[in-house]
XYZ file of C-alpha atoms in Angstrom:
668
model
C -111.040 -61.661 53.423
C -111.900 -62.791 56.295
C -111.917 -59.256 58.085
C -114.631 -58.339 55.276
C -116.948 -60.911 56.905
C -116.688 -59.302 60.584
C -117.912 -55.821 60.131
C -119.206 -56.106 63.681
C -115.859 -56.798 65.161
C -114.224 -53.518 63.191
C -117.002 -51.579 64.703
C -116.501 -52.606 67.986
C -112.713 -52.086 67.672
C -113.172 -48.768 66.127
C -115.509 -47.607 69.012
C -112.765 -48.826 71.311
C -109.858 -46.827 69.649
C -112.101 -43.951 69.706
C -112.824 -44.145 73.432
C -109.121 -44.521 74.155
C -108.273 -41.331 72.493
C -106.900 -39.264 75.277
C -107.050 -35.431 75.411
C -104.058 -33.657 76.807
C -102.771 -30.500 76.984
C -100.378 -31.093 74.113
C -102.795 -32.800 71.583
C -104.744 -36.029 71.107
C -102.577 -39.230 71.908
C -103.878 -42.127 69.347
C -103.396 -45.738 70.715
C -100.758 -47.744 68.903
C -103.260 -50.118 67.532
C -105.096 -47.425 65.538
C -101.380 -46.057 64.493
C -100.627 -49.357 63.313
C -104.061 -50.103 61.423
C -103.954 -46.402 59.888
C -100.097 -47.171 59.014
C -101.192 -50.216 57.582
C -103.919 -48.901 55.743
C -102.260 -45.929 54.234
C -99.196 -48.253 52.913
C -102.067 -50.740 51.303
C -103.884 -47.659 49.957
C -100.613 -46.165 48.154
C -99.914 -49.793 47.101
C -103.177 -50.406 45.961
C -103.369 -47.148 43.932
C -99.789 -47.601 42.291
C -100.646 -50.861 41.326
C -103.852 -49.981 39.774
C -102.456 -47.162 37.837
C -99.462 -48.990 36.525
C -101.105 -52.180 36.148
C -103.974 -50.482 33.934
C -101.588 -48.673 31.906
C -99.402 -51.685 31.606
C -102.347 -53.856 30.654
C -103.648 -51.250 28.066
C -99.965 -51.041 26.823
C -99.962 -55.056 26.243
C -103.257 -55.241 24.765
C -102.592 -52.394 22.231
C -99.199 -53.903 21.481
C -100.581 -57.126 20.893
C -103.258 -55.792 18.681
C -100.653 -53.549 16.842
C -98.724 -57.097 16.469
C -101.868 -58.924 15.006
C -102.682 -56.451 12.633
C -99.011 -56.367 11.209
C -99.222 -59.937 10.701
C -102.722 -59.742 9.184
C -101.134 -57.160 6.928
C -98.418 -59.570 5.867
C -100.902 -62.290 5.129
C -102.818 -59.707 3.001
C -99.592 -58.650 1.159
C -98.896 -62.180 0.297
C -102.491 -62.870 -1.170
C -102.170 -59.948 -3.201
C -98.698 -60.882 -4.354
C -99.986 -64.411 -5.088
C -102.653 -63.286 -7.220
C -100.130 -60.956 -9.040
C -97.861 -63.716 -9.362
C -100.844 -65.766 -10.698
C -101.591 -62.957 -13.461
C -97.958 -63.186 -14.338
C -97.708 -66.987 -14.533
C -100.800 -67.019 -16.887
C -99.346 -64.539 -19.089
C -95.952 -65.837 -19.295
C -97.270 -69.339 -20.210
C -99.612 -68.115 -22.506
C -96.948 -65.625 -24.373
C -94.453 -69.249 -24.705
C -97.327 -71.150 -26.487
C -96.640 -71.954 -29.833
C -99.777 -71.131 -31.612
C -99.811 -67.492 -30.557
C -95.956 -67.283 -31.962
C -96.978 -68.558 -35.128
C -100.047 -66.372 -35.272
C -97.929 -63.238 -34.876
C -95.452 -64.557 -37.458
C -98.123 -65.423 -39.893
C -99.994 -62.233 -39.063
C -103.256 -64.012 -38.253
C -103.888 -63.420 -34.697
C -107.399 -64.017 -35.038
C -106.524 -67.633 -35.252
C -105.983 -67.375 -31.384
C -108.676 -65.023 -30.423
C -110.761 -68.083 -29.193
C -108.022 -69.425 -26.929
C -106.895 -66.566 -25.505
C -110.451 -65.443 -24.631
C -110.886 -68.989 -23.106
C -107.590 -68.536 -21.016
C -108.966 -64.940 -20.104
C -111.998 -66.152 -18.461
C -110.800 -69.372 -16.940
C -108.062 -67.465 -15.233
C -110.079 -64.544 -13.951
C -108.266 -62.190 -16.064
C -110.251 -58.793 -16.703
C -107.973 -58.348 -19.825
C -105.782 -60.167 -22.099
C -104.025 -58.305 -25.204
C -101.692 -59.103 -27.736
C -99.622 -56.602 -29.361
C -96.713 -56.409 -31.714
C -93.230 -55.600 -30.799
C -93.813 -51.977 -31.341
C -96.918 -52.132 -28.916
C -99.594 -51.726 -31.431
C -102.571 -54.059 -30.468
C -103.366 -56.510 -32.569
C -106.049 -58.446 -30.225
C -108.229 -57.653 -27.287
C -110.180 -60.444 -25.740
C -112.068 -58.241 -23.531
C -113.125 -55.843 -26.374
C -113.447 -58.034 -29.904
C -112.448 -55.948 -32.801
C -110.716 -52.998 -31.030
C -107.272 -53.046 -32.398
C -104.970 -50.423 -32.992
C -103.570 -48.153 -30.320
C -100.902 -48.960 -28.088
C -99.114 -49.333 -24.647
C -95.778 -48.315 -25.349
C -96.076 -45.791 -22.624
C -96.932 -48.482 -20.103
C -94.295 -49.074 -17.901
C -94.853 -52.892 -17.583
C -95.167 -53.447 -21.667
C -92.288 -51.393 -21.907
C -89.988 -53.280 -19.458
C -91.061 -56.684 -20.747
C -90.111 -55.641 -24.498
C -86.733 -53.734 -23.156
C -85.785 -56.958 -20.863
C -86.984 -59.487 -23.014
C -88.752 -61.426 -19.865
C -91.952 -61.567 -18.131
C -92.653 -58.349 -15.828
C -95.741 -58.065 -13.246
C -96.477 -55.142 -11.005
C -99.181 -53.251 -9.639
C -99.700 -50.279 -12.050
C -102.028 -47.339 -12.769
C -104.410 -47.473 -15.526
C -105.857 -44.321 -17.243
C -109.423 -43.847 -18.346
C -108.337 -43.673 -22.153
C -106.593 -47.206 -21.767
C -109.490 -48.762 -19.899
C -111.697 -47.726 -22.790
C -109.699 -49.278 -25.438
C -109.377 -52.600 -23.165
C -113.029 -52.445 -22.564
C -115.772 -49.818 -22.058
C -117.269 -52.196 -19.350
C -113.863 -51.898 -17.335
C -113.717 -48.018 -17.669
C -117.256 -48.101 -16.554
C -116.359 -50.123 -13.722
C -113.424 -48.014 -12.677
C -115.573 -45.154 -12.230
C -116.299 -44.123 -8.704
C -117.899 -40.950 -7.191
C -116.461 -39.668 -3.882
C -118.281 -40.534 -0.788
C -118.172 -37.892 1.884
C -115.863 -39.205 4.570
C -114.770 -37.623 8.071
C -111.200 -36.795 8.412
C -110.499 -37.309 4.723
C -108.475 -34.892 3.071
C -109.922 -31.872 0.614
C -110.058 -32.789 -3.051
C -111.565 -30.496 -5.513
C -112.416 -33.131 -7.910
C -115.524 -35.732 -7.231
C -114.881 -38.926 -9.113
C -112.120 -41.373 -9.839
C -111.867 -42.424 -13.482
C -108.322 -44.310 -13.387
C -108.163 -47.875 -12.430
C -105.581 -49.795 -10.193
C -104.342 -53.291 -11.893
C -102.561 -56.446 -11.228
C -100.667 -56.478 -14.443
C -98.192 -58.756 -16.169
C -96.490 -58.594 -19.802
C -94.289 -61.041 -21.326
C -92.561 -60.961 -24.617
C -93.459 -63.450 -27.413
C -90.168 -64.747 -29.181
C -89.499 -66.355 -32.155
C -87.400 -69.379 -32.598
C -84.344 -67.150 -32.808
C -85.107 -65.433 -29.429
C -86.443 -62.485 -31.174
C -89.260 -60.267 -30.133
C -92.062 -60.520 -32.428
C -94.787 -59.374 -30.118
C -95.709 -58.621 -26.416
C -98.934 -60.183 -24.465
C -99.997 -58.573 -21.512
C -103.066 -59.042 -19.091
C -104.450 -58.233 -15.806
C -107.082 -57.729 -13.115
C -108.689 -54.402 -12.393
C -108.952 -53.741 -8.721
C -111.453 -51.273 -8.858
C -114.575 -52.849 -7.386
C -112.847 -56.326 -7.659
C -113.933 -57.709 -4.087
C -112.484 -61.350 -4.668
C -109.049 -60.537 -3.586
C -110.325 -58.038 -0.443
C -112.758 -61.032 0.376
C -110.244 -63.588 0.096
C -107.939 -61.712 2.549
C -110.861 -61.249 4.976
C -111.557 -65.019 4.657
C -108.071 -66.067 4.959
C -106.861 -64.014 7.699
C -110.022 -63.352 9.827
C -111.695 -66.401 9.132
C -115.261 -64.716 8.753
C -115.066 -64.356 12.396
C -117.699 -61.794 13.743
C -118.061 -59.707 17.289
C -121.112 -58.302 18.355
C -122.712 -58.784 15.047
C -119.877 -57.108 13.137
C -116.816 -58.647 11.214
C -114.057 -58.686 13.271
C -111.491 -57.848 10.399
C -111.690 -55.754 7.098
C -109.625 -55.331 4.296
C -109.113 -52.663 1.365
C -107.367 -51.627 -1.511
C -106.912 -47.780 -2.110
C -106.399 -45.929 -5.428
C -104.753 -42.583 -3.929
C -106.827 -41.895 -1.128
C -110.424 -43.600 -2.364
C -111.516 -47.183 -1.422
C -111.519 -49.115 -4.789
C -112.382 -52.616 -3.359
C -112.983 -53.063 0.410
C -115.411 -55.147 2.489
C -115.644 -52.080 4.942
C -119.747 -51.482 5.348
C -121.422 -48.304 5.361
C -124.339 -47.943 7.778
C -126.807 -49.334 5.115
C -124.671 -52.618 4.819
C -123.146 -51.592 1.513
C -119.700 -51.928 0.944
C -118.248 -48.443 1.591
C -116.677 -48.051 -2.127
C -116.056 -44.661 -2.767
C -115.065 -43.612 0.724
C -111.632 -42.154 1.619
C -108.876 -42.570 3.853
C -107.897 -40.173 6.699
C -105.930 -37.459 5.901
C -102.973 -38.032 8.521
C -103.059 -41.598 7.301
C -102.797 -40.543 3.640
C -100.045 -38.182 4.312
C -97.909 -41.045 5.905
C -98.532 -43.764 3.461
C -99.183 -42.212 0.079
C -97.046 -39.011 0.436
C -94.543 -40.160 2.957
C -94.253 -43.721 1.492
C -94.209 -45.218 4.962
C -96.458 -47.912 6.461
C -98.683 -46.873 9.463
C -100.058 -49.026 11.993
C -102.324 -47.561 14.977
C -105.976 -46.770 15.893
C -107.741 -45.240 12.747
C -111.631 -44.311 12.229
C -112.700 -46.589 9.172
C -116.013 -45.123 7.807
C -118.479 -45.847 11.116
C -115.987 -47.586 13.481
C -112.530 -47.599 15.343
C -110.063 -50.280 14.115
C -106.677 -51.421 14.964
C -105.397 -50.444 11.337
C -102.307 -51.102 9.434
C -101.598 -49.237 6.030
C -98.815 -49.868 3.615
C -98.252 -48.321 0.133
C -98.439 -50.216 -3.281
C -95.987 -49.220 -5.664
C -95.571 -49.609 -9.400
C -92.631 -50.830 -11.570
C -90.828 -47.304 -11.232
C -91.552 -47.432 -7.163
C -93.889 -44.752 -7.022
C -97.007 -45.011 -4.733
C -100.088 -45.820 -6.525
C -102.393 -47.302 -3.935
C -102.431 -48.552 -0.466
C -103.332 -51.713 1.168
C -105.034 -51.929 4.335
C -106.601 -54.493 6.971
C -107.924 -53.763 10.316
C -109.390 -55.346 13.373
C -112.226 -54.096 15.199
C -111.267 -52.153 18.181
C -114.262 -53.019 20.287
C -113.166 -56.371 20.522
C -109.569 -55.248 22.280
C -111.376 -52.308 24.342
C -113.663 -54.963 25.934
C -110.777 -57.408 26.156
C -108.909 -54.446 28.133
C -111.719 -53.488 30.550
C -112.224 -57.269 31.403
C -108.817 -57.754 32.143
C -108.253 -54.546 33.759
C -111.651 -55.548 36.039
C -109.959 -59.038 36.874
C -107.106 -56.931 37.643
C -108.616 -54.802 39.724
C -110.344 -57.314 41.380
C -107.497 -59.205 42.521
C -105.513 -55.999 43.624
C -108.789 -55.204 45.719
C -108.884 -58.890 47.272
C -105.263 -58.739 47.954
C -105.575 -55.401 49.693
C -108.630 -56.384 51.778
C -106.718 -59.655 52.829
C -103.405 -57.538 53.651
C -106.118 -55.247 55.828
C -107.249 -58.434 57.672
C -103.921 -59.519 58.165
C -102.371 -55.934 59.155
C -105.565 -55.837 61.447
C -104.596 -59.246 63.312
C -100.626 -58.208 63.201
C -101.596 -54.670 64.846
C -104.245 -56.186 67.409
C -101.211 -58.832 68.415
C -98.877 -56.053 68.531
C -101.243 -53.810 70.572
C -102.215 -56.604 72.786
C -98.375 -56.742 74.060
C -98.071 -52.976 74.331
C -100.908 -52.739 76.063
C -99.785 -55.101 78.870
C -96.344 -53.116 79.173
C -98.353 -49.809 79.281
C -100.421 -51.312 82.211
C -97.568 -52.851 84.047
C -95.587 -49.708 83.523
C -98.542 -47.615 85.059
C -98.583 -50.210 87.858
C -95.030 -49.377 88.613
C -95.240 -45.374 88.220
C -98.062 -45.576 90.805
C -95.667 -47.952 93.353
C -96.630 -51.277 92.559
C -93.338 -52.822 92.094
C -94.554 -56.469 92.033
C -96.359 -55.864 88.480
C -95.077 -58.388 85.923
C -95.657 -58.802 81.947
C -95.661 -62.312 80.794
C -95.223 -62.426 76.871
C -94.240 -65.267 74.709
C -94.145 -63.511 71.261
C -90.434 -64.779 70.317
C -89.497 -61.141 69.446
C -88.830 -57.696 70.654
C -91.463 -57.462 72.745
C -90.861 -60.453 74.662
C -87.281 -59.225 75.100
C -88.655 -55.873 76.101
C -90.984 -57.753 78.626
C -88.419 -59.792 80.079
C -86.120 -56.379 80.679
C -89.131 -54.691 82.184
C -89.496 -57.349 84.413
C -85.819 -57.224 85.474
C -86.058 -53.549 85.859
C -89.004 -53.642 88.377
C -87.360 -56.522 90.115
C -84.175 -54.130 90.282
C -86.407 -51.110 91.094
C -87.979 -53.006 93.883
C -84.757 -53.989 95.151
C -83.300 -50.830 94.892
C -86.390 -49.094 96.520
C -85.856 -51.603 99.708
C -82.222 -50.679 99.712
C -83.203 -46.778 99.591
C -85.825 -47.330 102.106
C -83.329 -49.035 104.364
C -80.506 -46.295 103.624
C -83.058 -43.352 104.334
C -84.151 -44.820 107.581
C -80.380 -44.974 108.528
C -79.857 -41.424 107.396
C -82.883 -40.104 109.020
C -81.516 -41.737 112.387
C -78.256 -40.384 111.589
C -79.738 -36.829 111.054
C -81.618 -37.322 114.318
C -78.738 -38.488 116.125
C -76.407 -35.491 114.625
C -78.845 -33.231 115.289
C -79.245 -34.309 119.048
C -75.492 -34.500 119.085
C -75.546 -30.737 117.845
C -78.042 -29.540 120.055
C -76.033 -31.401 123.208
C -72.594 -30.409 122.200
C -73.730 -26.867 121.565
C -75.174 -26.972 125.106
C -72.071 -28.461 126.647
C -69.650 -26.257 124.768
C -71.370 -23.475 125.946
C -71.693 -24.611 129.676
C -67.929 -25.751 129.240
C -66.599 -22.710 127.750
C -66.692 -20.306 130.836
C -64.804 -22.536 133.041
C -62.491 -23.591 130.606
C -61.613 -19.931 129.740
C -60.860 -19.359 133.498
C -58.442 -22.739 133.215
C -56.756 -21.315 130.251
C -56.191 -17.607 131.679
C -55.112 -19.331 134.978
C -52.879 -21.658 133.108
C -50.987 -19.035 131.055
C -50.640 -16.876 134.274
C -48.941 -19.691 136.113
C -46.680 -20.797 133.063
C -45.408 -17.206 132.992
C -44.706 -16.876 136.689
C -43.075 -20.181 136.812
C -39.400 -19.719 136.885
C -37.266 -21.376 133.902
C -35.966 -23.828 135.699
C -39.055 -24.877 137.800
C -39.852 -28.564 137.745
C -43.637 -27.482 137.398
C -42.953 -25.414 134.215
C -43.357 -28.817 131.907
C -46.449 -29.990 134.015
C -47.769 -26.207 133.361
C -46.777 -26.191 129.692
C -49.111 -29.539 129.230
C -51.636 -28.180 131.147
C -51.672 -25.061 128.545
C -51.470 -27.174 125.455
C -54.627 -29.573 126.647
C -56.304 -26.397 127.858
C -55.811 -24.706 124.202
C -56.870 -27.863 122.594
C -60.053 -27.928 124.403
C -60.779 -24.688 123.403
C -60.340 -25.577 119.814
C -62.686 -28.345 119.998
C -65.430 -26.067 121.677
C -64.833 -23.439 119.278
C -64.954 -26.272 116.341
C -68.530 -27.546 118.134
C -69.873 -23.757 117.998
C -69.067 -23.548 114.483
C -70.561 -26.653 113.460
C -73.644 -26.868 115.610
C -74.396 -22.927 115.023
C -73.180 -22.058 111.498
C -72.755 -18.236 110.990
C -74.746 -16.542 108.015
C -72.166 -15.698 105.631
C -71.159 -11.867 104.768
C -70.573 -11.870 101.119
C -68.717 -9.248 98.930
C -67.294 -9.604 95.714
C -63.797 -11.268 96.497
C -60.543 -11.841 94.278
C -60.121 -15.823 95.083
C -56.504 -15.304 93.870
C -55.769 -12.574 96.405
C -57.315 -14.896 99.159
C -55.351 -18.002 98.254
C -52.059 -15.861 98.089
C -53.252 -14.556 101.670
C -53.641 -18.350 102.884
C -50.207 -18.964 101.604
C -48.425 -16.099 103.432
C -49.646 -17.206 106.405
C -48.734 -20.692 106.758
C -45.470 -20.536 104.608
C -43.072 -19.402 107.351
C -44.729 -22.166 109.472
C -42.159 -24.943 110.602
C -44.723 -27.438 108.949
C -44.203 -26.013 105.538
C -40.516 -25.690 105.645
C -39.948 -29.007 103.470
C -42.976 -28.533 101.038
C -42.810 -26.957 97.762
C -45.794 -24.734 96.982
C -46.647 -24.670 93.347
C -49.294 -22.122 92.283
C -51.460 -22.056 88.915
C -53.544 -19.276 89.318
C -55.708 -18.025 86.127
C -54.888 -14.404 85.527
C -57.739 -11.866 85.226
C -59.835 -14.305 87.259
C -63.561 -12.870 87.490
C -64.353 -11.813 91.417
C -66.420 -14.233 93.281
C -69.762 -13.002 95.570
C -68.516 -14.903 98.967
C -67.593 -14.236 102.670
C -63.709 -13.963 102.393
C -63.360 -14.977 106.050
C -65.311 -18.078 105.864
C -63.752 -19.112 102.577
C -60.261 -18.602 103.814
C -61.314 -20.866 106.612
C -61.758 -23.518 104.150
C -58.689 -23.025 102.454
C -56.756 -23.057 105.224
C -58.372 -26.051 106.550
C -57.442 -27.902 103.462
C -53.924 -26.338 103.254
C -53.117 -27.507 106.738
C -54.583 -31.174 106.357
C -52.762 -31.485 102.936
C -48.979 -30.749 104.611
C -50.002 -32.831 107.742
C -50.727 -35.645 105.118
C -47.447 -35.125 103.292
C -45.584 -35.280 106.829
C -44.084 -32.011 106.338
C -42.398 -32.859 102.997
C -43.670 -32.962 99.587
C -45.452 -30.727 96.782
C -48.684 -28.786 97.514
C -50.342 -27.825 94.054
C -52.738 -24.436 94.359
C -54.586 -23.674 90.727
C -57.512 -21.670 89.800
C -59.554 -21.674 86.691
C -62.921 -20.076 85.582
C -65.391 -21.801 83.599
C -67.659 -19.233 81.471
C -70.330 -21.561 80.405
C -71.362 -22.373 84.021
C -69.919 -19.046 85.535
C -68.132 -21.106 88.120
C -64.432 -20.443 89.563
C -62.941 -23.983 90.412
C -59.988 -24.027 93.045
C -57.864 -27.093 93.031
C -55.640 -28.179 95.997
C -53.580 -31.278 95.561
C -50.918 -32.792 97.613
C -48.369 -35.651 97.371
C -49.097 -37.058 100.905
C -50.259 -40.859 101.668
C -53.916 -40.448 100.516
C -57.146 -41.474 101.429
C -58.750 -45.118 101.194
C -61.451 -45.791 99.084
C -63.726 -46.826 101.842
C -62.979 -43.491 103.745
C -63.611 -41.112 100.652
C -67.364 -41.291 101.309
C -67.344 -40.408 105.201
C -64.563 -37.337 105.087
C -66.908 -34.834 105.173
C -69.082 -36.788 107.844
C -68.491 -34.875 111.584
C -66.207 -36.305 113.765
C -64.754 -38.397 111.336
C -61.049 -38.142 111.105
C -57.921 -40.221 109.829
C -55.376 -38.406 111.972
C -54.143 -40.202 115.325
C -55.771 -40.062 118.744
C -55.718 -36.772 120.034
C -54.740 -35.028 116.629
C -57.872 -33.471 115.226
C -61.515 -33.368 116.055
C -63.102 -34.571 112.902
C -64.984 -31.424 112.096
C -62.588 -29.085 109.811
C -63.681 -30.839 106.602
C -67.652 -31.010 107.851
C -67.486 -27.272 108.561
C -65.601 -26.647 105.089
C -68.333 -28.733 103.403
C -71.104 -26.533 105.211
C -69.468 -23.417 104.439
C -69.089 -24.086 100.500
C -72.715 -25.373 100.501
C -73.985 -22.338 102.208
C -72.010 -20.236 99.181
C -73.877 -22.234 96.389
C -70.787 -24.256 95.670
C -69.577 -27.623 95.695
C -66.512 -29.606 96.956
C -65.324 -33.077 95.195
C -62.289 -35.233 95.951
C -59.896 -37.724 94.118
C -57.326 -39.558 95.924
C -55.115 -42.481 95.433
C -53.530 -44.283 98.216
C -49.887 -43.677 98.359
C -49.822 -40.695 95.565
C -51.978 -38.086 96.978
C -55.348 -36.235 97.269
C -56.827 -33.470 95.129
C -59.839 -31.098 96.379
C -61.999 -29.246 93.973
C -63.942 -26.398 95.270
C -66.369 -24.948 92.953
C -67.489 -21.514 93.873
C -70.271 -19.555 91.928
C -69.038 -16.099 90.586
C -72.447 -14.185 90.831
C -74.945 -13.789 94.070
C -76.007 -17.003 94.636
C -78.707 -15.645 96.584
C -80.347 -13.634 94.040
C -83.388 -15.090 92.421
């Protein structure tokens, strides 16, 4: 939340981030702080949206479920109130039927004697009718319609069941208009209800309800021998009887109002018509005659199943519960309804969702502020690393990064500092090495120039010495004491000639005259030139030459010189005895021919391996070798675009690997 209170900081940071955008040919490079902030914001936004959607739906589902549970409990309470009223009717009828005065009046056929008592009981107990009939169901006394006797209710299920079972029976029952008129014209008129046009109600061709729905009980009147002598039945007509629905409303909803409206309502239906209700019309009158919605009617009255859900009741939406009312035979004769004003739960949901979204938003803003602080901390460390790395890249190897973050960035900074120190040390070493190499190159260049000049100046008189030495040796008799001395002069003069030739080859290398050459054939020719020499008599030559080797573009004379030099060096390293292996192979991936020359000689010490290609360096004894052979060979191979590698182990032997390109190395 603190980040919200500092818009200026956000604006400044945004301006700095925008200023740090770097345009390159490969696109826009965003600073890591911007990337971190954007990443955090994306995560926070996705989380907020997900929480908002899921939380809103969950809250709506929970509130809706709670409302349905509440209205289901309300329906249970309403049912108990209705059944309690029915039980009361049953209790009154059962006790009255068991009174001696009623039994005696029936036995004496003087029912007029109990007319006053039964009328008082009916009025006191709130019954709409209380009627006495004989055992055949023929009415003898109607307390609600004085003097109206005759007729019967033998067809009524409650009366019939009481006579057949010889015990009291109570149930919700449907009373026809004709039976109501017999009981009381007033009841018949009260039951008459005209339909009121109601949205979503089913179509009905009639326009008026004439039957009545009653809570009715019947009890047999028995003599001393427990034989039926009559039946007493009574009940309450539910049409326009507001006592029960108002009691349900008062008991279940405690007369609570919401925004000036009753929060709960209750209704009794006969078929699909409201016959008793405290649901109000827009003018405030009770909505008698309005009808139930068609889908609810189908579910409850036709299918006989309870219905709980959102329903439009006359003028408002309610969370409503309906259940069927069944008569003694199990037939649906009415519907009991209770409902809670939906607006209360809509407002509750709206407030709850508002609070939830406010909490989510506050959490998102707090997370954004924390994310900003974290990203700035990481960005600051990374910025120091970037700045130091740029200094190192620009040549300042003294640049260092000092971080104390106790995480991977601190490890990275420490490693960077070690790397910079190592680079500085390596740079100093490279400087020293480069200076040594420069001095050595200058020295070699001077030596090369001097050697070439000296060799050229010595070569002419040397040729004369060699020529005359050979002539003197030829003219000396075999037994001449001078012959041995002349032979030494010839040998040393020839050696001087070889040294001079080597100096000239090293100082003034010739340009190779390249042409397609078979490397296998070139090696075979080298072997044929040396295999009959005394040096090779005790050396086993092993050849492993790859057949169908492609031709290489090279100077056969110069490359033959390289092969001969290495073959002779190998033979000398084996002191005239051992195994010499010659192998060739082709690498098509690199278009390279590799020539391997391996001996089983004394090997080369590790400290000498790096110097064997240096000019004038030799491991041979004094007077044997000039130290130019490998240097010249190295130069020839390099001139051909190839390379030479060496592997050696003291006491086991040495391997040289000469790699030559197949194609024209001079081609673009």
